[in-house]
């Protein structure tokens, strides 16, 4: 079997992986219809995958006869059921799209009729009447909440409440769905059983990790003294409420996001984000020549030659903007977004401080009347008080705004706690530095330093857990909706692993400290979008939260596998025993991580099917998650792929394969975009 069948299986496997990689890169240059029909829905693509599944099934059948182990056979039988489900879907699935108008009936099939009775854009719900012959019933549809009738499933795709219309999708696929779900269940139960009985003896890890990463960051250039709020007044104004991104938040939260977008951080030199925001709003003439705009690297020679430039640097002496406003260059588009934000801030239209009814308005949007004249002139009065150095008047203005808002803001405790949360987040960079320091302490074999690092890691784990839970409460949904939040969660996973391994595997605990520190550094300094946002209705599903948690846990395990494999390679010649033990532990972590990744992908596909009637959309991040799974599978199946029985080859492969994880998590966002991009 190994001599004849496995080379064919390997070639087929490489063909599948190569076709997926090629498709994602070609989609940047080719139209969508071409890549869909020439790749993902083509006959050759389906044939090569079918051939791979059949070869894997035959291999597992022969293995079951040779080794009296039926677990791989059961797993591959489940994969064949999934393939059968896909084939049944291709042949038998029916799909209809409707634009429904209120109280107008449309025919789905034979005697099945649907009528839109009501739609609500705020809750993103519609009421649908479904008639099946003489029987009729009312069904409520919303994202993640579908209706079923006679084998048909109905999904709401869009609502136009002003026109009383809704876009609805109807799907009929009972056979394909049943086969796919059954196959998934068989695969993951049998696979989990195979993993946890694969190696009964767990190797004891007792080695020094020989990796250390040194990261150097440049800090913001200090700013010259410009007119703005004093630090005390800025703190006062930071607590007032503002309507922002569908939530009522402290003004400080809004200013933090503004400062991140413009300057790349929540402060600028000696100025806080509130001081920077209000300085530009109230005294643009002072700040126009201050270098507080962070310039993309490739544009620095064109603008000012430095990392930070003043707004004036973006204009020629004749007053023309130095960049093309119709550009498709990403860096130039980013600068254009920055200037658009600066212009909106200068006009005051972003500052929704006052509510009338259910809507919030900025002072510049409000109609001037005798009663509200004071509120309309808030900013001009604030400028006058700062120019006069009248701190009492500045505080009085802030108190009057807050007094007006207290009558309209529900749950004011959220504002106070969000301000506390903003202060928590500021220390994340220091936490990352401490984690790297604790990593070094654990390598020094000093009892006192090891004890300090032990309690230090435990304290940081509690601190970041509190921060994550507080963000969860403020967001009112599981905070896993963007890159910053998922990396913060990944940091927590590493910290929990560190605490778990502290007693029995101190070196493994040290490696997780390193991974946690590096992950926290990346999350803190690489993402401008750290704001708490209101979740979209389509994403408000417990199943989606579980999907993200499982996938992030798999990425954490694969990162830990890299650390162990690198450590094993360094000890290969010096200590053979350590090399063998570390490799064995790396294999165990990789087995579970690959299972989690496959399970997470399956959960995501089930959620997608529940949400909008499609398991898979061939989005770049979906494809690269599948590529990552395919790349790691041979390493987790060394009994079939004999080359991986060589420990040195396995460790080198595990390190190189992590490029796929980085590409899936970061590279797709940079190169391809897509609906999973963040």
mmCIF file with all atom_site columns, C-alpha atoms in Angstrom, residues 479-559:
data_model
loop_
_atom_site.group_PDB
_atom_site.id
_atom_site.type_symbol
_atom_site.label_atom_id
_atom_site.label_alt_id
_atom_site.label_comp_id
_atom_site.label_asym_id
_atom_site.label_entity_id
_atom_site.label_seq_id
_atom_site.pdbx_PDB_ins_code
_atom_site.Cartn_x
_atom_site.Cartn_y
_atom_site.Cartn_z
_atom_site.occupancy
_atom_site.B_iso_or_equiv
_atom_site.pdbx_formal_charge
_atom_site.auth_seq_id
_atom_site.auth_comp_id
_atom_site.auth_asym_id
_atom_site.auth_atom_id
_atom_site.pdbx_PDB_model_num
ATOM 1  C CA . UNK A 1 479 ? -16.421 40.158 21.526 1.00 0.00 ? 479 UNK A CA 1
ATOM 2  C CA . UNK A 1 480 ? -14.939 38.123 18.679 1.00 0.00 ? 480 UNK A CA 1
ATOM 3  C CA . UNK A 1 481 ? -15.984 40.308 15.767 1.00 0.00 ? 481 UNK A CA 1
ATOM 4  C CA . UNK A 1 482 ? -12.671 41.769 14.576 1.00 0.00 ? 482 UNK A CA 1
ATOM 5  C CA . UNK A 1 483 ? -8.952  41.077 14.470 1.00 0.00 ? 483 UNK A CA 1
ATOM 6  C CA . UNK A 1 484 ? -8.184  42.900 17.725 1.00 0.00 ? 484 UNK A CA 1
ATOM 7  C CA . UNK A 1 485 ? -10.792 40.973 19.702 1.00 0.00 ? 485 UNK A CA 1
ATOM 8  C CA . UNK A 1 486 ? -9.784  37.567 18.347 1.00 0.00 ? 486 UNK A CA 1
ATOM 9  C CA . UNK A 1 487 ? -6.104  38.210 19.111 1.00 0.00 ? 487 UNK A CA 1
ATOM 10 C CA . UNK A 1 488 ? -7.017  39.308 22.642 1.00 0.00 ? 488 UNK A CA 1
ATOM 11 C CA . UNK A 1 489 ? -8.943  36.057 23.042 1.00 0.00 ? 489 UNK A CA 1
ATOM 12 C CA . UNK A 1 490 ? -5.976  34.128 21.639 1.00 0.00 ? 490 UNK A CA 1
ATOM 13 C CA . UNK A 1 491 ? -3.766  35.787 24.279 1.00 0.00 ? 491 UNK A CA 1
ATOM 14 C CA . UNK A 1 492 ? -6.140  34.546 26.973 1.00 0.00 ? 492 UNK A CA 1
ATOM 15 C CA . UNK A 1 493 ? -5.949  31.010 25.606 1.00 0.00 ? 493 UNK A CA 1
ATOM 16 C CA . UNK A 1 494 ? -2.151  31.111 25.807 1.00 0.00 ? 494 UNK A CA 1
ATOM 17 C CA . UNK A 1 495 ? -2.294  32.457 29.371 1.00 0.00 ? 495 UNK A CA 1
ATOM 18 C CA . UNK A 1 496 ? -4.722  29.742 30.485 1.00 0.00 ? 496 UNK A CA 1
ATOM 19 C CA . UNK A 1 497 ? -2.370  27.156 28.931 1.00 0.00 ? 497 UNK A CA 1
ATOM 20 C CA . UNK A 1 498 ? 0.574   28.744 30.768 1.00 0.00 ? 498 UNK A CA 1
ATOM 21 C CA . UNK A 1 499 ? -1.200  28.520 34.115 1.00 0.00 ? 499 UNK A CA 1
ATOM 22 C CA . UNK A 1 500 ? -2.246  24.920 33.369 1.00 0.00 ? 500 UNK A CA 1
ATOM 23 C CA . UNK A 1 501 ? 1.299   23.796 32.478 1.00 0.00 ? 501 UNK A CA 1
ATOM 24 C CA . UNK A 1 502 ? 3.138   25.710 35.226 1.00 0.00 ? 502 UNK A CA 1
ATOM 25 C CA . UNK A 1 503 ? 3.458   22.765 37.610 1.00 0.00 ? 503 UNK A CA 1
ATOM 26 C CA . UNK A 1 504 ? 4.105   19.751 35.366 1.00 0.00 ? 504 UNK A CA 1
ATOM 27 C CA . UNK A 1 505 ? 5.664   21.326 32.271 1.00 0.00 ? 505 UNK A CA 1
ATOM 28 C CA . UNK A 1 506 ? 7.439   24.580 33.222 1.00 0.00 ? 506 UNK A CA 1
ATOM 29 C CA . UNK A 1 507 ? 9.225   24.968 29.905 1.00 0.00 ? 507 UNK A CA 1
ATOM 30 C CA . UNK A 1 508 ? 6.003   24.518 27.967 1.00 0.00 ? 508 UNK A CA 1
ATOM 31 C CA . UNK A 1 509 ? 4.482   27.143 30.285 1.00 0.00 ? 509 UNK A CA 1
ATOM 32 C CA . UNK A 1 510 ? 7.349   29.496 29.386 1.00 0.00 ? 510 UNK A CA 1
ATOM 33 C CA . UNK A 1 511 ? 6.737   29.019 25.670 1.00 0.00 ? 511 UNK A CA 1
ATOM 34 C CA . UNK A 1 512 ? 3.058   29.952 26.087 1.00 0.00 ? 512 UNK A CA 1
ATOM 35 C CA . UNK A 1 513 ? 4.130   33.113 27.970 1.00 0.00 ? 513 UNK A CA 1
ATOM 36 C CA . UNK A 1 514 ? 6.227   34.045 24.941 1.00 0.00 ? 514 UNK A CA 1
ATOM 37 C CA . UNK A 1 515 ? 3.349   33.383 22.543 1.00 0.00 ? 515 UNK A CA 1
ATOM 38 C CA . UNK A 1 516 ? 0.918   35.316 24.753 1.00 0.00 ? 516 UNK A CA 1
ATOM 39 C CA . UNK A 1 517 ? 3.271   38.310 24.924 1.00 0.00 ? 517 UNK A CA 1
ATOM 40 C CA . UNK A 1 518 ? 3.875   38.410 21.175 1.00 0.00 ? 518 UNK A CA 1
ATOM 41 C CA . UNK A 1 519 ? 0.138   37.993 20.421 1.00 0.00 ? 519 UNK A CA 1
ATOM 42 C CA . UNK A 1 520 ? -0.768  40.790 22.842 1.00 0.00 ? 520 UNK A CA 1
ATOM 43 C CA . UNK A 1 521 ? 1.846   43.063 21.261 1.00 0.00 ? 521 UNK A CA 1
ATOM 44 C CA . UNK A 1 522 ? 0.415   42.422 17.792 1.00 0.00 ? 522 UNK A CA 1
ATOM 45 C CA . UNK A 1 523 ? -3.162  43.029 18.972 1.00 0.00 ? 523 UNK A CA 1
ATOM 46 C CA . UNK A 1 524 ? -2.220  46.234 20.799 1.00 0.00 ? 524 UNK A CA 1
ATOM 47 C CA . UNK A 1 525 ? -0.038  47.882 18.170 1.00 0.00 ? 525 UNK A CA 1
ATOM 48 C CA . UNK A 1 526 ? -1.217  46.463 14.833 1.00 0.00 ? 526 UNK A CA 1
ATOM 49 C CA . UNK A 1 527 ? -4.954  47.182 14.863 1.00 0.00 ? 527 UNK A CA 1
ATOM 50 C CA . UNK A 1 528 ? -6.337  50.719 14.704 1.00 0.00 ? 528 UNK A CA 1
ATOM 51 C CA . UNK A 1 529 ? -9.878  49.368 14.956 1.00 0.00 ? 529 UNK A CA 1
ATOM 52 C CA . UNK A 1 530 ? -10.088 48.483 18.661 1.00 0.00 ? 530 UNK A CA 1
ATOM 53 C CA . UNK A 1 531 ? -13.476 50.031 19.283 1.00 0.00 ? 531 UNK A CA 1
ATOM 54 C CA . UNK A 1 532 ? -16.435 48.178 20.756 1.00 0.00 ? 532 UNK A CA 1
ATOM 55 C CA . UNK A 1 533 ? -18.997 47.950 17.974 1.00 0.00 ? 533 UNK A CA 1
ATOM 56 C CA . UNK A 1 534 ? -22.622 46.960 17.744 1.00 0.00 ? 534 UNK A CA 1
ATOM 57 C CA . UNK A 1 535 ? -22.892 43.485 16.278 1.00 0.00 ? 535 UNK A CA 1
ATOM 58 C CA . UNK A 1 536 ? -24.645 43.044 12.943 1.00 0.00 ? 536 UNK A CA 1
ATOM 59 C CA . UNK A 1 537 ? -27.900 41.033 13.129 1.00 0.00 ? 537 UNK A CA 1
ATOM 60 C CA . UNK A 1 538 ? -26.496 38.343 10.817 1.00 0.00 ? 538 UNK A CA 1
ATOM 61 C CA . UNK A 1 539 ? -23.588 37.771 13.238 1.00 0.00 ? 539 UNK A CA 1
ATOM 62 C CA . UNK A 1 540 ? -25.724 37.571 16.376 1.00 0.00 ? 540 UNK A CA 1
ATOM 63 C CA . UNK A 1 541 ? -25.594 33.790 16.743 1.00 0.00 ? 541 UNK A CA 1
ATOM 64 C CA . UNK A 1 542 ? -24.195 31.594 19.555 1.00 0.00 ? 542 UNK A CA 1
ATOM 65 C CA . UNK A 1 543 ? -23.035 29.127 16.893 1.00 0.00 ? 543 UNK A CA 1
ATOM 66 C CA . UNK A 1 544 ? -20.846 31.800 15.300 1.00 0.00 ? 544 UNK A CA 1
ATOM 67 C CA . UNK A 1 545 ? -19.244 32.580 18.656 1.00 0.00 ? 545 UNK A CA 1
ATOM 68 C CA . UNK A 1 546 ? -18.441 28.902 19.216 1.00 0.00 ? 546 UNK A CA 1
ATOM 69 C CA . UNK A 1 547 ? -17.034 28.690 15.676 1.00 0.00 ? 547 UNK A CA 1
ATOM 70 C CA . UNK A 1 548 ? -14.617 31.585 16.292 1.00 0.00 ? 548 UNK A CA 1
ATOM 71 C CA . UNK A 1 549 ? -13.581 30.268 19.723 1.00 0.00 ? 549 UNK A CA 1
ATOM 72 C CA . UNK A 1 550 ? -12.803 26.805 18.337 1.00 0.00 ? 550 UNK A CA 1
ATOM 73 C CA . UNK A 1 551 ? -10.842 28.167 15.349 1.00 0.00 ? 551 UNK A CA 1
ATOM 74 C CA . UNK A 1 552 ? -8.828  30.533 17.562 1.00 0.00 ? 552 UNK A CA 1
ATOM 75 C CA . UNK A 1 553 ? -8.077  27.648 19.947 1.00 0.00 ? 553 UNK A CA 1
ATOM 76 C CA . UNK A 1 554 ? -6.754  25.667 16.976 1.00 0.00 ? 554 UNK A CA 1
ATOM 77 C CA . UNK A 1 555 ? -4.527  28.581 15.900 1.00 0.00 ? 555 UNK A CA 1
ATOM 78 C CA . UNK A 1 556 ? -3.209  28.824 19.471 1.00 0.00 ? 556 UNK A CA 1
ATOM 79 C CA . UNK A 1 557 ? -2.370  25.116 19.399 1.00 0.00 ? 557 UNK A CA 1
ATOM 80 C CA . UNK A 1 558 ? -0.635  25.389 16.021 1.00 0.00 ? 558 UNK A CA 1
ATOM 81 C CA . UNK A 1 559 ? 1.432   28.330 17.296 1.00 0.00 ? 559 UNK A CA 1
#
